[in-house]
Short mmCIF file of C-alpha atoms and ligand atoms in Angstrom, two decimals:
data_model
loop_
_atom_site.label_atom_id
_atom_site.label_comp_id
_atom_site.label_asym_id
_atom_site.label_seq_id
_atom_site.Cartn_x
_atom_site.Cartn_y
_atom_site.Cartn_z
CA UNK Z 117 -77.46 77.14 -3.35
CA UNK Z 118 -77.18 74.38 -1.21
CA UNK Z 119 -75.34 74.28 2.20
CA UNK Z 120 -73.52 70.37 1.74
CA UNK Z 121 -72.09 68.94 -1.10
CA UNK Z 122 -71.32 65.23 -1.08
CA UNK Z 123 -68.80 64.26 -3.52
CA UNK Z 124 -68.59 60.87 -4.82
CA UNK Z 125 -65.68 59.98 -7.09
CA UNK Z 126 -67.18 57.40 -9.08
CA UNK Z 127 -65.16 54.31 -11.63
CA UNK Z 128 -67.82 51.84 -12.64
CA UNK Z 129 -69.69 51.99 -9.65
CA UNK Z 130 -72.91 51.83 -11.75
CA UNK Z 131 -74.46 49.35 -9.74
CA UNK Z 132 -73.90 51.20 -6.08
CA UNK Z 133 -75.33 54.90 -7.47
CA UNK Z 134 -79.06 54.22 -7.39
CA UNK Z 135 -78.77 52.97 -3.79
CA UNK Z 136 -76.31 55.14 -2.37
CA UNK Z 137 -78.18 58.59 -3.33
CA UNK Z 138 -81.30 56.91 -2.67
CA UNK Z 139 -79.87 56.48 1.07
CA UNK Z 140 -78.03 59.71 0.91
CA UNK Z 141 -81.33 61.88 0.26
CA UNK Z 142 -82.74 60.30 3.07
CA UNK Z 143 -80.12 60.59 5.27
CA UNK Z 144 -80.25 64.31 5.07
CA UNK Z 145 -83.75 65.19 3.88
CA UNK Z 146 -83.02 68.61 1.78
CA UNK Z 147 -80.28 71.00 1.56
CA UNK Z 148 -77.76 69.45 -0.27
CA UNK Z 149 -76.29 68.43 -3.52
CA UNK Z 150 -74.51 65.23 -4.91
CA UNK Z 151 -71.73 65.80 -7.15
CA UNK Z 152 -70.55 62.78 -9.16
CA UNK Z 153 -66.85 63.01 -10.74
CA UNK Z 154 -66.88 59.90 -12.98
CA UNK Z 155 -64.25 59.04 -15.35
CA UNK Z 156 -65.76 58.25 -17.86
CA UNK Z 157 -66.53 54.54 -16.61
CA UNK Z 158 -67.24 51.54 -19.15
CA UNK Z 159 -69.98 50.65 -17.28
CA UNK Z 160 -72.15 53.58 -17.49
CA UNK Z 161 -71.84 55.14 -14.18
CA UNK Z 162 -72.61 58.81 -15.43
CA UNK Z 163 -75.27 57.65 -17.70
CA UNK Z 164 -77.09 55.99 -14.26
CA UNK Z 165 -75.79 59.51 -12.31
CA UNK Z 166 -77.63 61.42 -15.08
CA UNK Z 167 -81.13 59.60 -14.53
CA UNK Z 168 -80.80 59.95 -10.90
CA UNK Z 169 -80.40 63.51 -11.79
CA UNK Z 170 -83.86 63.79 -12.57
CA UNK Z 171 -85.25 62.72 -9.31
CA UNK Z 172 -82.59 64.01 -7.55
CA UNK Z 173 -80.25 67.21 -6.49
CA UNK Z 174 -77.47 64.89 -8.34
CA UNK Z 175 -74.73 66.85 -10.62
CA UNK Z 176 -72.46 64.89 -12.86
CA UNK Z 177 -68.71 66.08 -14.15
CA UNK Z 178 -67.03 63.37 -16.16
CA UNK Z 179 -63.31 63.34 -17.33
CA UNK Z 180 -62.03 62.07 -20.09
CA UNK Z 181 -58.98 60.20 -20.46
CA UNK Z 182 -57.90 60.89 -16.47
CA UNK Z 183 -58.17 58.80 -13.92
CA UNK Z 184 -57.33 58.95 -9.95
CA UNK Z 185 -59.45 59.58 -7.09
CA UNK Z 186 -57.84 62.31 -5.36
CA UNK Z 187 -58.00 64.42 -8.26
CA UNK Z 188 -61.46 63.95 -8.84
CA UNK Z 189 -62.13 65.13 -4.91
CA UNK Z 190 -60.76 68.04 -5.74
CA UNK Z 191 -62.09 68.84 -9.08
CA UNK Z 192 -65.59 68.08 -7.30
CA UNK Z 193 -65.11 70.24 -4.54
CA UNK Z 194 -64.48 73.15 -7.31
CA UNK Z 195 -67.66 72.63 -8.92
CA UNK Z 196 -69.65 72.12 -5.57
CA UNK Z 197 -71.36 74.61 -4.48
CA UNK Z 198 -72.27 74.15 -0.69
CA UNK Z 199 -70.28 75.34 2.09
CA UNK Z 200 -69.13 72.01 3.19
CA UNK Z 201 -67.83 69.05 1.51
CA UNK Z 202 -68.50 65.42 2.19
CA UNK Z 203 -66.15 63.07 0.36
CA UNK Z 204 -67.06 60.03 0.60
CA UNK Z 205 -66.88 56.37 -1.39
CA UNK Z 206 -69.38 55.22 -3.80
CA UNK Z 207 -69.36 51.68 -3.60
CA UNK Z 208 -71.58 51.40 -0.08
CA UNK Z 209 -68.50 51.07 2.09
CA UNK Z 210 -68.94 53.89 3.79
CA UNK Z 211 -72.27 53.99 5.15
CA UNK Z 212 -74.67 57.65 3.80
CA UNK Z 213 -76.23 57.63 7.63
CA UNK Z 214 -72.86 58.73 9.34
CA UNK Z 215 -73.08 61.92 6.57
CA UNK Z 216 -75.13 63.92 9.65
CA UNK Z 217 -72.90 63.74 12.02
CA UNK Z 218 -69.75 64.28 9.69
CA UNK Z 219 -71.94 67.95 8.58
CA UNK Z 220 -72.29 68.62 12.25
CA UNK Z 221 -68.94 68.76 13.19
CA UNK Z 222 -67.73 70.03 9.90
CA UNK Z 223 -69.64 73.32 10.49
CA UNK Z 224 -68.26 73.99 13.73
CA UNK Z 225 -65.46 74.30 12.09
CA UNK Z 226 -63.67 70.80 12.56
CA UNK Z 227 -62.32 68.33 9.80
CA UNK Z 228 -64.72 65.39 10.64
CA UNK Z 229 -62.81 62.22 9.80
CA UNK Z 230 -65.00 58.87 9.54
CA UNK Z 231 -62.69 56.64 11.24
CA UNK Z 232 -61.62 52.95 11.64
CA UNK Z 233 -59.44 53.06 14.04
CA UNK Z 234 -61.09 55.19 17.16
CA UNK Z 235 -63.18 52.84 19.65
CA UNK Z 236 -66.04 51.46 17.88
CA UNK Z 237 -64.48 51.65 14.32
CA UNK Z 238 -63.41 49.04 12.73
CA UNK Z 239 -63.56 46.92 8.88
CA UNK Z 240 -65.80 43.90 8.25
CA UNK Z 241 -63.98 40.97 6.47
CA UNK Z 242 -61.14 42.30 5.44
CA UNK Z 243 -58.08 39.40 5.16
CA UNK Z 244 -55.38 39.69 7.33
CA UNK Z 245 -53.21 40.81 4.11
CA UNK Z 246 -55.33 43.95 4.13
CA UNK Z 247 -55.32 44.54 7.45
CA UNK Z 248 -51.52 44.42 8.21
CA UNK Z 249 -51.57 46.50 5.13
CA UNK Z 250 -53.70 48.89 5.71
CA UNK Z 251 -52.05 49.55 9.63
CA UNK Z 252 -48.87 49.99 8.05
CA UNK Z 253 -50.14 52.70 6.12
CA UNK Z 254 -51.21 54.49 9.11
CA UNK Z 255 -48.46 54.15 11.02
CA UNK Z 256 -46.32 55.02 8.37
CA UNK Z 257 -48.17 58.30 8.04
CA UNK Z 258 -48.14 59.22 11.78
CA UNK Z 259 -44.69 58.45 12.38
CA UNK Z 260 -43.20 61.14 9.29
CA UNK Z 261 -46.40 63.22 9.33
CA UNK Z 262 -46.69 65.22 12.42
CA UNK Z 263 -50.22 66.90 10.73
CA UNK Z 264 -51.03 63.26 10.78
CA UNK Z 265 -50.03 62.39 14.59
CA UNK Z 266 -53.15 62.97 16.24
CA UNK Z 267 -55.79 61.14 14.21
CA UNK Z 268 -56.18 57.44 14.44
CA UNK Z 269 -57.29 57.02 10.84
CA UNK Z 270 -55.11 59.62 8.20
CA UNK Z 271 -56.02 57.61 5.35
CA UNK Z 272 -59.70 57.35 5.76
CA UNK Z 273 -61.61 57.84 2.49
CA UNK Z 274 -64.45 59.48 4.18
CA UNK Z 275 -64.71 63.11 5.86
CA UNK Z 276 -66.02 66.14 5.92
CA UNK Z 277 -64.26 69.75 5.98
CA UNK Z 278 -64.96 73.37 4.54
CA UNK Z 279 -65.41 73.67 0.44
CA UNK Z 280 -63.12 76.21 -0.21
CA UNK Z 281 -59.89 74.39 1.87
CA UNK Z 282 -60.96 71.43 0.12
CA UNK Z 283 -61.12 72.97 -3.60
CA UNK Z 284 -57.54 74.83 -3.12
CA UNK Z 285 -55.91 71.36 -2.27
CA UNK Z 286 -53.24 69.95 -4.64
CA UNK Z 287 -53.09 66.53 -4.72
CA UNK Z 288 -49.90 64.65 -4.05
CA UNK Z 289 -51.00 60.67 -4.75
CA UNK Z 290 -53.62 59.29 -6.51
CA UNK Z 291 -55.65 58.42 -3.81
CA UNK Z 292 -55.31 59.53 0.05
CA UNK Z 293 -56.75 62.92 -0.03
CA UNK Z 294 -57.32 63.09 3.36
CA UNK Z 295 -53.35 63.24 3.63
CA UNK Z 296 -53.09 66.42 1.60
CA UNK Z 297 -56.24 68.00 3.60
CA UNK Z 298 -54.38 67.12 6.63
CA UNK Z 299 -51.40 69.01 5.41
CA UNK Z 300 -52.46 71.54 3.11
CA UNK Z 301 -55.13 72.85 4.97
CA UNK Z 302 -54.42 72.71 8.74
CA UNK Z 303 -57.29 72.31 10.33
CA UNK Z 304 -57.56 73.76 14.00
CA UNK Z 305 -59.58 70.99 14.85
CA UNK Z 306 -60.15 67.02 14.28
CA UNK Z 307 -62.94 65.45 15.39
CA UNK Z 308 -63.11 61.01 14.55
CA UNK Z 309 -66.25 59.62 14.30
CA UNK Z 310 -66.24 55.71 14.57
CA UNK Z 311 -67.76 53.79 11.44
CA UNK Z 312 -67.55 49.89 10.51
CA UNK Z 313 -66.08 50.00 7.03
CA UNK Z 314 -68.52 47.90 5.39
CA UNK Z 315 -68.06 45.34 2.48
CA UNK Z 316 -68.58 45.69 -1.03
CA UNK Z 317 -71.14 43.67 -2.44
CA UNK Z 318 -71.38 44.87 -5.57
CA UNK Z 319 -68.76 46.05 -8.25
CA UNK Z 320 -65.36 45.67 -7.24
CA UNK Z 321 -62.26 47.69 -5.81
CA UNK Z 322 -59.61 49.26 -8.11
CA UNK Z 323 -57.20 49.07 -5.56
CA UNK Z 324 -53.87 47.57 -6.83
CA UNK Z 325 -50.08 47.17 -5.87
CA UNK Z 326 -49.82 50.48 -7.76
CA UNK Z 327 -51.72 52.50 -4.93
CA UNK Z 328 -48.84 51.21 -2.43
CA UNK Z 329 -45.79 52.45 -4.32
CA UNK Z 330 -48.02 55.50 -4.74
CA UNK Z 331 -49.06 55.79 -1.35
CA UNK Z 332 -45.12 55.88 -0.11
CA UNK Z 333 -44.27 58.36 -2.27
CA UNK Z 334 -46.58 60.57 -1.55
CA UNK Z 335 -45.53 60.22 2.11
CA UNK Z 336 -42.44 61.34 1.13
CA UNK Z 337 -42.97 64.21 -0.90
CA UNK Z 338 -45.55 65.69 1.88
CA UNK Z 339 -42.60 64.61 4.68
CA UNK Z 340 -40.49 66.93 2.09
CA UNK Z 341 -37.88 64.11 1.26
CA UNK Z 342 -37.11 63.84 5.57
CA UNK Z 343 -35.93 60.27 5.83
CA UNK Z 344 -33.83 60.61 2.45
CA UNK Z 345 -32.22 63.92 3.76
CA UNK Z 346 -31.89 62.41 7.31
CA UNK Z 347 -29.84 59.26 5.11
CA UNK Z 348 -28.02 62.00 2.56
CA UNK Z 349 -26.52 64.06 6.16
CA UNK Z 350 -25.78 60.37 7.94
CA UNK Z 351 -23.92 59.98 4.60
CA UNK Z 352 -22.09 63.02 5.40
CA UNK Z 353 -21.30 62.01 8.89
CA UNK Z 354 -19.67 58.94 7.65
CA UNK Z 355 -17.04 61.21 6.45
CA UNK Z 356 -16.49 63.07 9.19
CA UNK Z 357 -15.96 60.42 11.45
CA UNK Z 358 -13.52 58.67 8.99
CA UNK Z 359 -12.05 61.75 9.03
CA UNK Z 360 -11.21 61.57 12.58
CA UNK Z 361 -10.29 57.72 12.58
CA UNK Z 362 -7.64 59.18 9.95
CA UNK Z 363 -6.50 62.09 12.69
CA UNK Z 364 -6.45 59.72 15.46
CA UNK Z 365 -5.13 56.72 13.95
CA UNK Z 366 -2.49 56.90 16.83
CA UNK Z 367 -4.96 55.95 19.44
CA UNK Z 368 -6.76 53.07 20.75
CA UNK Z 369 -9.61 52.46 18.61
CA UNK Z 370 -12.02 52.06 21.79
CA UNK Z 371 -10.39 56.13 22.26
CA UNK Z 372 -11.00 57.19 17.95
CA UNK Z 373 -14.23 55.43 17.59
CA UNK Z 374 -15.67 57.74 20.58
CA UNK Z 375 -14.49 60.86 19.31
CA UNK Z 376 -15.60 59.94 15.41
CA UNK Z 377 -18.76 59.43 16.80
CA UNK Z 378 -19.13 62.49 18.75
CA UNK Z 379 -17.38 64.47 16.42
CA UNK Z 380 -20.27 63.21 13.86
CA UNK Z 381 -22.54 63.87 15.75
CA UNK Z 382 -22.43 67.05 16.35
CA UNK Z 383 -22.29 67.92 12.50
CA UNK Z 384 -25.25 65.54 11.67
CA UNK Z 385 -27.33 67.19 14.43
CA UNK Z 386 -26.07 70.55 13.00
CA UNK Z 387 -27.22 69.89 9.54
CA UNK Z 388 -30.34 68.41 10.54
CA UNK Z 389 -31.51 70.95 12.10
CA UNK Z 390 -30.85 73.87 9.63
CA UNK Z 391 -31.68 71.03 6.10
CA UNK Z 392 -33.68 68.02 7.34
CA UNK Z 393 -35.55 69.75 10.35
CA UNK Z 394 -35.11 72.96 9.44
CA UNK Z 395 -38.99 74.28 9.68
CA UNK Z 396 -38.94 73.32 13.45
CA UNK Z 397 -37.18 75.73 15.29
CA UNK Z 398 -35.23 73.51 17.55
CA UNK Z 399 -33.29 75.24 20.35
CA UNK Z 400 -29.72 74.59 19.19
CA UNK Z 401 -28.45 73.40 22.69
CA UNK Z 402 -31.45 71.65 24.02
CA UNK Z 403 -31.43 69.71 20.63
CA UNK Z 404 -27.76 68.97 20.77
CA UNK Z 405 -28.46 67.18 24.00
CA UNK Z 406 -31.88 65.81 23.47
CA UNK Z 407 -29.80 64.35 20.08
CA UNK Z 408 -27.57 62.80 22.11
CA UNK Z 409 -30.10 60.89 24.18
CA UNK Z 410 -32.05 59.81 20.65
CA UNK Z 411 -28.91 58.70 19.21
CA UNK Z 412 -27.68 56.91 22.20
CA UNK Z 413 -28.95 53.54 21.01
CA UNK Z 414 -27.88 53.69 17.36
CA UNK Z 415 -24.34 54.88 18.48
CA UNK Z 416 -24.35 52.47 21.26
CA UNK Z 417 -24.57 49.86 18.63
CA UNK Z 418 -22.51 51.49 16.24
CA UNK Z 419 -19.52 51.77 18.98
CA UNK Z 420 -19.13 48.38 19.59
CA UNK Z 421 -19.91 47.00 16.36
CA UNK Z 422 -17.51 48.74 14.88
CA UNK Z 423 -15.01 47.85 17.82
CA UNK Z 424 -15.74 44.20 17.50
CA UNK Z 425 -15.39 44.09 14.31
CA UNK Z 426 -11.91 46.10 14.11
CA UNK Z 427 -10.83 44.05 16.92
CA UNK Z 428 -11.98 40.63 14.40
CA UNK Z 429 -9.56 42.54 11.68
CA UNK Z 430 -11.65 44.32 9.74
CA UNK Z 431 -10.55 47.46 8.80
CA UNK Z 432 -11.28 50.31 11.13
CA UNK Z 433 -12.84 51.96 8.37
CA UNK Z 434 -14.89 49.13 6.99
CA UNK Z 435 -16.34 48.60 10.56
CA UNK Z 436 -17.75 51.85 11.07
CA UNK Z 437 -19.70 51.95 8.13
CA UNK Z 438 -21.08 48.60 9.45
CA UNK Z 439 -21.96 50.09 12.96
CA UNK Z 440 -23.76 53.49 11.26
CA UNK Z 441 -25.78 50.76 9.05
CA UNK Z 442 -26.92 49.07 11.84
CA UNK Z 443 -28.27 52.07 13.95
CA UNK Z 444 -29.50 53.98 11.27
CA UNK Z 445 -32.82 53.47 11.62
CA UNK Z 446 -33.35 53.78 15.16
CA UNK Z 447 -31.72 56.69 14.72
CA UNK Z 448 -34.22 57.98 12.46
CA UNK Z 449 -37.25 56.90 14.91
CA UNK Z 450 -36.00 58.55 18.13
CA UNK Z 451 -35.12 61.69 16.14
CA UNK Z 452 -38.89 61.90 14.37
CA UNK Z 453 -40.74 61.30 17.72
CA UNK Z 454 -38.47 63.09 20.47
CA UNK Z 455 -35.88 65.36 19.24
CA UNK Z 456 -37.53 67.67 16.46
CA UNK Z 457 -40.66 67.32 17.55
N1 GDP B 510 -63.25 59.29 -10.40
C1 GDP B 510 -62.55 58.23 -9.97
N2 GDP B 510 -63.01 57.47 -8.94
C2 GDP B 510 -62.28 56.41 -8.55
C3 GDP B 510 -61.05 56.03 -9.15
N3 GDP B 510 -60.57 54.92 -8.53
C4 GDP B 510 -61.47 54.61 -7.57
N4 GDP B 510 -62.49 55.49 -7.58
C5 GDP B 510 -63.68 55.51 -6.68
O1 GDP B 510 -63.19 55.71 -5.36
C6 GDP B 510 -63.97 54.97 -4.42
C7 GDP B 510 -63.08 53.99 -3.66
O2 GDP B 510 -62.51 53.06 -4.55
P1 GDP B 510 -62.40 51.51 -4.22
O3 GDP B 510 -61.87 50.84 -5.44
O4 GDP B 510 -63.67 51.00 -3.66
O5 GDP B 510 -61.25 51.49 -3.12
P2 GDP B 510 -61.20 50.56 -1.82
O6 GDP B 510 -62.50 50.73 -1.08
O7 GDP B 510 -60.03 51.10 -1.05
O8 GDP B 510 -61.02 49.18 -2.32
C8 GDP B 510 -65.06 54.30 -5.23
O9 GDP B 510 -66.19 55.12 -5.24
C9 GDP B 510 -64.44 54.22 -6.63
O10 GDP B 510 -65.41 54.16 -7.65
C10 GDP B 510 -60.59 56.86 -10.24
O11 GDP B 510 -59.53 56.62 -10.83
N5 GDP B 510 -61.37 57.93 -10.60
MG1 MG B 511 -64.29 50.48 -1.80
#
């Protein structure tokens, strides 16, 4: 029984192994056990695992016909044995003598997250394509993942956290496990330990175009569909406030465009809060107002837009659909960070 087990998802990383455990073993001197979850690489990764295996605590699961990394975490974690996990990549990016002090903080109790973006972090040679990228993905995350709001680096492939939280996880993407850790398990406490992310120098990433469209998805589905629903009840809004264009057709549209948009209002902030935000207990008048101050820019716009435009001839109708396009997505900011917070 060993107290750590370091996972290593592994796709032809054949050429990284040898090293890695190598530094690994003497990183933490005894007391622990490397799982490798390979699947089933063409290069001959688990044949290389299983000869480490004989110098080495080193245990090898390989799948057949899978593939995906978060998966493999998880199916690691369930055959590990130790009381905490260290997930980590096998390609040398992440360097074995940061493993310590991930343990450390793990056992009090913490998810330790080896991170990129906390002072003293940061990637070696990475293009600016892959930076911008990369930032984006984190922002992304902390802006619809409130789990995610408090750690610089969400997406980092490299932490440590209890076995059995980590084993019970079910992955929603392919590849950012730390996402589903974040959300699935809830850990009390984070603790971010800076790290360079190094360069690979050997073998080469399987990181494609894929992993985007796969990454925003599974924002999404761990968000629970929020921006959608926010869209599907701003949908609903629309009409409402057509609606009351209709009913107050008599008056000044500078007069019907204010009340359509209060009127709106009020039921999109209604069924937000018991559909879209509905797990946050919002005070029902407190939100009302605090809506109102979110919203004030997007219906700011929306007001004269749409007066400007009816004013220009377009149809009164026509030009408040235009004015909800345009502050839709402040809308949707504002009301993330400050009202259903
Ligand atoms: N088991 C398994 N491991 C994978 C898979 N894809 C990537 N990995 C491993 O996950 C780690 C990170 O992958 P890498 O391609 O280096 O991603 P990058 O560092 O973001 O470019 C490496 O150890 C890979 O071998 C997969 O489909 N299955
Ligand atoms: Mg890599």
């Amino acid at each position: 029984m060993s107290s750590v087990s370091v996972i290593l998802p592994t796709y032809n990383e054949a050429e990284n192994l040898p090293e890695l455990v190598e530094r690994l073993d003497k990183a933490l001197g005894g007391g622990y056990e490397v799982v490798v979850v390979d699947d089933n690489s063409p290069d001959g990764t688990a044949e290389v695992a299983r000869r480490l295996a004989e110098r080495f605590p080193v245990r090898v699961v390989v799948r057949e016909g899978r593939r995906g990394l978060s998966s493999a975490v998880v199916e690691g974690a369930r055959a590990a044995s130790g009381e905490v996990v260290v997930v980590m990549d096998a390609d040398l990016q992440h360097p074995p003598e940061l493993v310590p002090r991930l343990v450390e903080a793990a056992r009090r109790g913490c998810l330790a997250v080896a991170s990129r973006y906390v002072q003293g972090g940061r990637v070696a040679g990475w293009p600016l394509a892959r930076r911008v990228t990369s930032r984006g993905a984190v922002l992304l995350a902390r802006l619809l993942l409130r789990e995610a709001r408090g750690v610089k680096d969400p997406v980092s492939g490299f932490f440590a956290y209890r076995r059995d939280c980590v084993a019970g996880v079910k992955p929603t993407g392919l590849y950012k496990i730390l996402l589903d850790v974040l959300v699935q398990c809830k850990p009390v406490c984070v603790e971010e330990i800076p790290f360079v992310f190094g360069q690979r120098t050997r073998g080469r990433s399987k990181l494609g175009r894929r992993h985007i469209v796969d990454f925003v998805r599974q924002v999404l589905v761990l968000s629970r569909w929020r921006p959608l629903k926010f869209a599907a009840v701003g949908a609903t809004g629309v009409g409402v406030a057509w609606a009351v264009l209709y009913l107050l057709g008599w008056l000044p549209t500078v007069f019907s465009t204010a009340a359509a948009i209060e009127v709106s209002l009020t039921t999109n902030y209604l069924l937000n809060r018991m559909w879209t935000f509905a797990d946050r207990g919002t005070p029902l008048l407190g939100g009302w107002i605090r809506y109102h101050a979110a919203t004030a820019v997007g219906n700011l716009t929306n007001y004269l837009v749409t007066n400007v435009l009816s004013l220009l001839g377009v149809l009164v109708y026509a030009a408040y659909l235009a004015g909800v396009v345009s502050g839709y997505v402040a809308n949707y900011i504002f009301s993330e960070l400050e009202v259903f917070k």
